GROMACS .gro file of C-alpha atoms in nm:
model
  229
    1MET     CA    1   0.989  -0.462  -1.824
    2SER     CA    2   0.831  -0.578  -1.504
    3ARG     CA    3   1.045  -0.610  -1.191
    4PHE     CA    4   0.950  -0.799  -0.875
    5ALA     CA    5   0.986  -0.678  -0.521
    6ALA     CA    6   0.914  -0.847  -0.192
    7GLN     CA    7   0.685  -0.662   0.056
    8LEU     CA    8   0.881  -0.645   0.380
    9ASN     CA    9   0.573  -0.676   0.595
   10THR     CA   10   0.517  -1.034   0.474
   11VAL     CA   11   0.847  -1.136   0.655
   12ARG     CA   12   0.809  -0.898   0.955
   13ALA     CA   13   0.847  -1.196   1.205
   14TYR     CA   14   1.216  -1.213   1.074
   15CYS     CA   15   1.284  -0.835   1.098
   16VAL     CA   16   1.268  -0.773   1.481
   17ASP     CA   17   1.603  -0.568   1.489
   18GLN     CA   18   1.865  -0.434   1.251
   19LYS     CA   19   2.073  -0.747   1.223
   20SER     CA   20   1.763  -0.971   1.143
   21LEU     CA   21   1.629  -0.713   0.901
   22PHE     CA   22   1.968  -0.721   0.713
   23GLN     CA   23   1.971  -1.092   0.711
   24ALA     CA   24   1.603  -1.096   0.569
   25LEU     CA   25   1.695  -0.861   0.291
   26LYS     CA   26   1.998  -1.082   0.205
   27LYS     CA   27   1.749  -1.384   0.179
   28ILE     CA   28   1.514  -1.194  -0.029
   29LYS     CA   29   1.796  -1.106  -0.276
   30GLU     CA   30   1.911  -1.468  -0.281
   31LEU     CA   31   1.543  -1.573  -0.375
   32GLY     CA   32   1.578  -1.364  -0.686
   33TYR     CA   33   1.397  -1.052  -0.607
   34ASP     CA   34   1.480  -0.719  -0.771
   35GLY     CA   35   1.377  -0.506  -0.494
   36VAL     CA   36   1.178  -0.467  -0.176
   37GLU     CA   37   0.882  -0.261  -0.039
   38LEU     CA   38   0.987  -0.123   0.296
   39GLU     CA   39   0.769  -0.086   0.601
   40SER     CA   40   0.824   0.223   0.822
   41ALA     CA   41   0.720   0.042   1.135
   42LEU     CA   42   0.996  -0.212   1.084
   43LEU     CA   43   1.271   0.064   1.029
   44LYS     CA   44   1.240   0.204   1.376
   45GLY     CA   45   1.575   0.196   1.542
   46VAL     CA   46   1.758   0.101   1.211
   47ASP     CA   47   2.042   0.310   1.104
   48ARG     CA   48   1.932   0.462   0.770
   49GLN     CA   49   2.285   0.517   0.624
   50ALA     CA   50   2.378   0.151   0.706
   51LEU     CA   51   2.047   0.025   0.556
   52ALA     CA   52   2.109   0.225   0.237
   53ALA     CA   53   2.457   0.084   0.204
   54TRP     CA   54   2.328  -0.260   0.255
   55LEU     CA   55   2.050  -0.231  -0.007
   56LYS     CA   56   2.309  -0.090  -0.258
   57GLU     CA   57   2.546  -0.384  -0.189
   58LEU     CA   58   2.263  -0.630  -0.244
   59LYS     CA   59   2.148  -0.429  -0.563
   60LEU     CA   60   1.797  -0.418  -0.414
   61GLU     CA   61   1.580  -0.127  -0.537
   62VAL     CA   62   1.337   0.023  -0.290
   63CYS     CA   63   1.000   0.052  -0.485
   64SER     CA   64   0.837   0.246  -0.195
   65ILE     CA   65   0.838   0.283   0.185
   66ARG     CA   66   0.493   0.210   0.327
   67SER     CA   67   0.354   0.429   0.614
   68PRO     CA   68   0.014   0.488   0.757
   69PHE     CA   69  -0.156   0.799   0.624
   70VAL     CA   70  -0.169   0.953   0.980
   71ARG     CA   71   0.213   0.981   0.958
   72THR     CA   72   0.161   1.261   0.703
   73VAL     CA   73   0.006   1.455   0.991
   74TYR     CA   74   0.262   1.401   1.269
   75GLY     CA   75   0.583   1.298   1.068
   76LEU     CA   76   0.578   1.435   0.723
   77GLU     CA   77   0.935   1.572   0.730
   78ASP     CA   78   1.063   1.244   0.864
   79MET     CA   79   0.882   1.048   0.585
   80MET     CA   80   1.059   1.267   0.325
   81ALA     CA   81   1.403   1.234   0.509
   82GLU     CA   82   1.357   0.850   0.531
   83ALA     CA   83   1.273   0.818   0.154
   84LYS     CA   84   1.563   1.036   0.054
   85ALA     CA   85   1.813   0.844   0.285
   86LEU     CA   86   1.696   0.515   0.125
   87ASP     CA   87   1.685   0.641  -0.242
   88SER     CA   88   1.305   0.587  -0.284
   89GLU     CA   89   1.141   0.832  -0.508
   90ARG     CA   90   0.803   0.693  -0.421
   91VAL     CA   91   0.667   0.758  -0.059
   92GLY     CA   92   0.393   0.520   0.039
   93ILE     CA   93   0.130   0.711   0.223
   94GLY     CA   94  -0.102   0.434   0.329
   95THR     CA   95  -0.481   0.438   0.269
   96VAL     CA   96  -0.770   0.660   0.376
   97THR     CA   97  -0.900   0.550   0.712
   98ALA     CA   98  -1.261   0.532   0.847
   99SER     CA   99  -1.209   0.855   1.056
  100TYR     CA  100  -1.208   1.055   0.740
  101PHE     CA  101  -1.513   0.909   0.560
  102PHE     CA  102  -1.750   0.779   0.826
  103GLY     CA  103  -1.964   0.998   1.044
  104GLY     CA  104  -2.052   1.359   0.966
  105LEU     CA  105  -2.395   1.302   0.834
  106PRO     CA  106  -2.655   1.041   0.944
  107GLY     CA  107  -2.714   0.726   0.733
  108GLY     CA  108  -2.352   0.598   0.695
  109PRO     CA  109  -2.065   0.712   0.474
  110SER     CA  110  -2.049   1.075   0.390
  111SER     CA  111  -1.874   1.257   0.104
  112PHE     CA  112  -1.880   1.566   0.332
  113THR     CA  113  -1.613   1.431   0.562
  114MET     CA  114  -1.388   1.332   0.273
  115ALA     CA  115  -1.287   1.703   0.275
  116ASN     CA  116  -1.086   1.643   0.575
  117TYR     CA  117  -0.889   1.372   0.392
  118MET     CA  118  -0.846   1.575   0.083
  119ASN     CA  119  -0.722   1.879   0.280
  120GLN     CA  120  -0.444   1.674   0.446
  121ALA     CA  121  -0.360   1.493   0.124
  122LYS     CA  122  -0.292   1.832  -0.043
  123VAL     CA  123  -0.047   1.919   0.236
  124ALA     CA  124   0.141   1.603   0.174
  125CYS     CA  125   0.138   1.625  -0.203
  126ASP     CA  126   0.266   1.988  -0.183
  127ALA     CA  127   0.542   1.882   0.047
  128PHE     CA  128   0.643   1.581  -0.159
  129ARG     CA  129   0.640   1.784  -0.491
  130GLY     CA  130   0.862   2.043  -0.340
  131ASN     CA  131   1.117   1.770  -0.245
  132GLY     CA  132   1.116   1.577  -0.568
  133LEU     CA  133   0.925   1.289  -0.428
  134LYS     CA  134   0.595   1.116  -0.534
  135PRO     CA  135   0.310   1.003  -0.299
  136LEU     CA  136   0.215   0.630  -0.361
  137TYR     CA  137  -0.143   0.548  -0.257
  138SER     CA  138  -0.211   0.188  -0.141
  139LEU     CA  139  -0.559   0.097  -0.288
  140ARG     CA  140  -0.746  -0.156  -0.077
  141ASP     CA  141  -1.104  -0.270  -0.071
  142HIS     CA  142  -1.279  -0.005   0.152
  143GLU     CA  143  -1.214   0.251  -0.121
  144PHE     CA  144  -1.495   0.079  -0.305
  145ILE     CA  145  -1.760   0.196  -0.049
  146ARG     CA  146  -2.013   0.411  -0.216
  147LEU     CA  147  -2.057   0.760  -0.063
  148ASN     CA  148  -2.384   0.943  -0.051
  149ASP     CA  149  -2.350   1.079  -0.406
  150GLY     CA  150  -2.336   0.708  -0.540
  151ARG     CA  151  -1.958   0.733  -0.625
  152TRP     CA  152  -1.679   0.514  -0.484
  153ILE     CA  153  -1.430   0.667  -0.236
  154PHE     CA  154  -1.177   0.551  -0.496
  155GLU     CA  155  -1.329   0.791  -0.755
  156HIS     CA  156  -1.326   1.090  -0.521
  157ILE     CA  157  -0.951   1.039  -0.451
  158LEU     CA  158  -0.865   0.945  -0.818
  159GLU     CA  159  -1.030   1.258  -0.957
  160GLY     CA  160  -0.961   1.512  -0.692
  161GLU     CA  161  -0.743   1.809  -0.768
  162GLU     CA  162  -0.580   1.787  -0.428
  163THR     CA  163  -0.469   1.416  -0.506
  164ALA     CA  164  -0.366   1.477  -0.866
  165ASP     CA  165  -0.004   1.396  -0.771
  166TYR     CA  166  -0.098   1.053  -0.638
  167LEU     CA  167   0.063   0.740  -0.803
  168TRP     CA  168  -0.119   0.419  -0.711
  169GLU     CA  169  -0.042   0.073  -0.585
  170ALA     CA  170  -0.328  -0.170  -0.640
  171ASP     CA  171  -0.366  -0.489  -0.438
  172ILE     CA  172  -0.508  -0.776  -0.639
  173LEU     CA  173  -0.643  -0.952  -0.338
  174SER     CA  174  -0.817  -0.647  -0.209
  175LEU     CA  175  -0.976  -0.572  -0.549
  176THR     CA  176  -1.108  -0.934  -0.549
  177ARG     CA  177  -1.247  -0.898  -0.201
  178ALA     CA  178  -1.412  -0.571  -0.301
  179GLY     CA  179  -1.595  -0.742  -0.597
  180VAL     CA  180  -1.426  -0.541  -0.865
  181THR     CA  181  -1.208  -0.665  -1.153
  182ALA     CA  182  -0.855  -0.564  -1.221
  183GLU     CA  183  -0.971  -0.437  -1.568
  184GLN     CA  184  -1.214  -0.188  -1.401
  185VAL     CA  185  -0.942  -0.032  -1.191
  186PHE     CA  186  -0.627  -0.066  -1.400
  187ASP     CA  187  -0.779   0.116  -1.708
  188ARG     CA  188  -0.851   0.416  -1.490
  189LEU     CA  189  -0.500   0.410  -1.334
  190ALA     CA  190  -0.318   0.390  -1.659
  191GLY     CA  191  -0.001   0.571  -1.642
  192ARG     CA  192  -0.030   0.628  -1.267
  193MET     CA  193   0.018   0.271  -1.123
  194PRO     CA  194   0.389   0.187  -1.114
  195VAL     CA  195   0.344  -0.076  -0.837
  196CYS     CA  196   0.098  -0.374  -0.823
  197ARG     CA  197   0.072  -0.585  -0.512
  198LEU     CA  198   0.018  -0.968  -0.581
  199ALA     CA  199  -0.125  -1.178  -0.307
  200ASP     CA  200  -0.387  -1.447  -0.256
  201GLN     CA  201  -0.578  -1.617   0.023
  202LYS     CA  202  -0.780  -1.939   0.049
  203ILE     CA  203  -1.054  -2.034   0.275
  204ARG     CA  204  -0.922  -2.302   0.529
  205GLU     CA  205  -1.067  -2.642   0.497
  206ASN     CA  206  -1.339  -2.713   0.763
  207GLU     CA  207  -1.320  -2.362   0.894
  208ALA     CA  208  -1.606  -2.190   0.728
  209TYR     CA  209  -1.841  -2.009   0.961
  210PHE     CA  210  -2.172  -1.835   0.913
  211PHE     CA  211  -2.057  -1.491   0.990
  212PHE     CA  212  -1.698  -1.505   0.871
  213THR     CA  213  -1.427  -1.738   0.724
  214ASN     CA  214  -1.072  -1.812   0.836
  215ARG     CA  215  -0.831  -1.752   0.551
  216GLU     CA  216  -0.465  -1.839   0.497
  217VAL     CA  217  -0.208  -1.706   0.243
  218CYS     CA  218  -0.158  -1.930  -0.060
  219PRO     CA  219   0.017  -1.910  -0.398
  220LEU     CA  220  -0.142  -1.658  -0.644
  221GLY     CA  221  -0.437  -1.821  -0.832
  222GLU     CA  222  -0.506  -2.105  -0.571
  223GLY     CA  223  -0.741  -1.901  -0.353
  224LEU     CA  224  -0.981  -1.618  -0.394
  225VAL     CA  225  -0.801  -1.459  -0.699
  226ASP     CA  226  -0.916  -1.588  -1.047
  227LEU     CA  227  -0.628  -1.573  -1.300
  228SER     CA  228  -0.836  -1.749  -1.570
  229TYR     CA  229  -0.929  -1.428  -1.738
   0.00000   0.00000   0.00000
């Protein structure tokens, strides 16, 4: 059975301190959500024990705690401590960044530099496995850049031995912007995608430019995402 969680980052303006964070979580529960996807950036200065107690009182499940991947380099132990304190088996590890897959060889993206990412991913996976936790990778649109071997970055990460422990969180809007269909990706993530992020954007009326378009959030299916199939 599917359960629905709210992504805390979407209400970050209402989470400026512990009191407002707790109020936002209460409102999320009142709106009928089963859980929440927490954001490590919004938890700084928040008492973890108090937050865990509040989530338990509200009966809100934590589906993951999102962090940038670089945190696995400088704050791996704290990531695990945070997840355990807030009873989240899944540890959101962000997404591969340009520093790992651009450069290295002339001519653009290089599969050579992906080795740097995979090495650090293995360190994180080994640590999580040893602590009963599971890394959750946030799949966006830039993973569908093709490297010099003609394969997507997504395929390198999906099929890598170093990242075999990865669970996946796909973002419907990001897939749409990348020009791939949900079927292309979901079939390959069968059994490894416990979380799916639903979001949509529309192009603002009278604000389309030659080089870019301004977009605003909207209900799912009323913007870029096609739900007709």
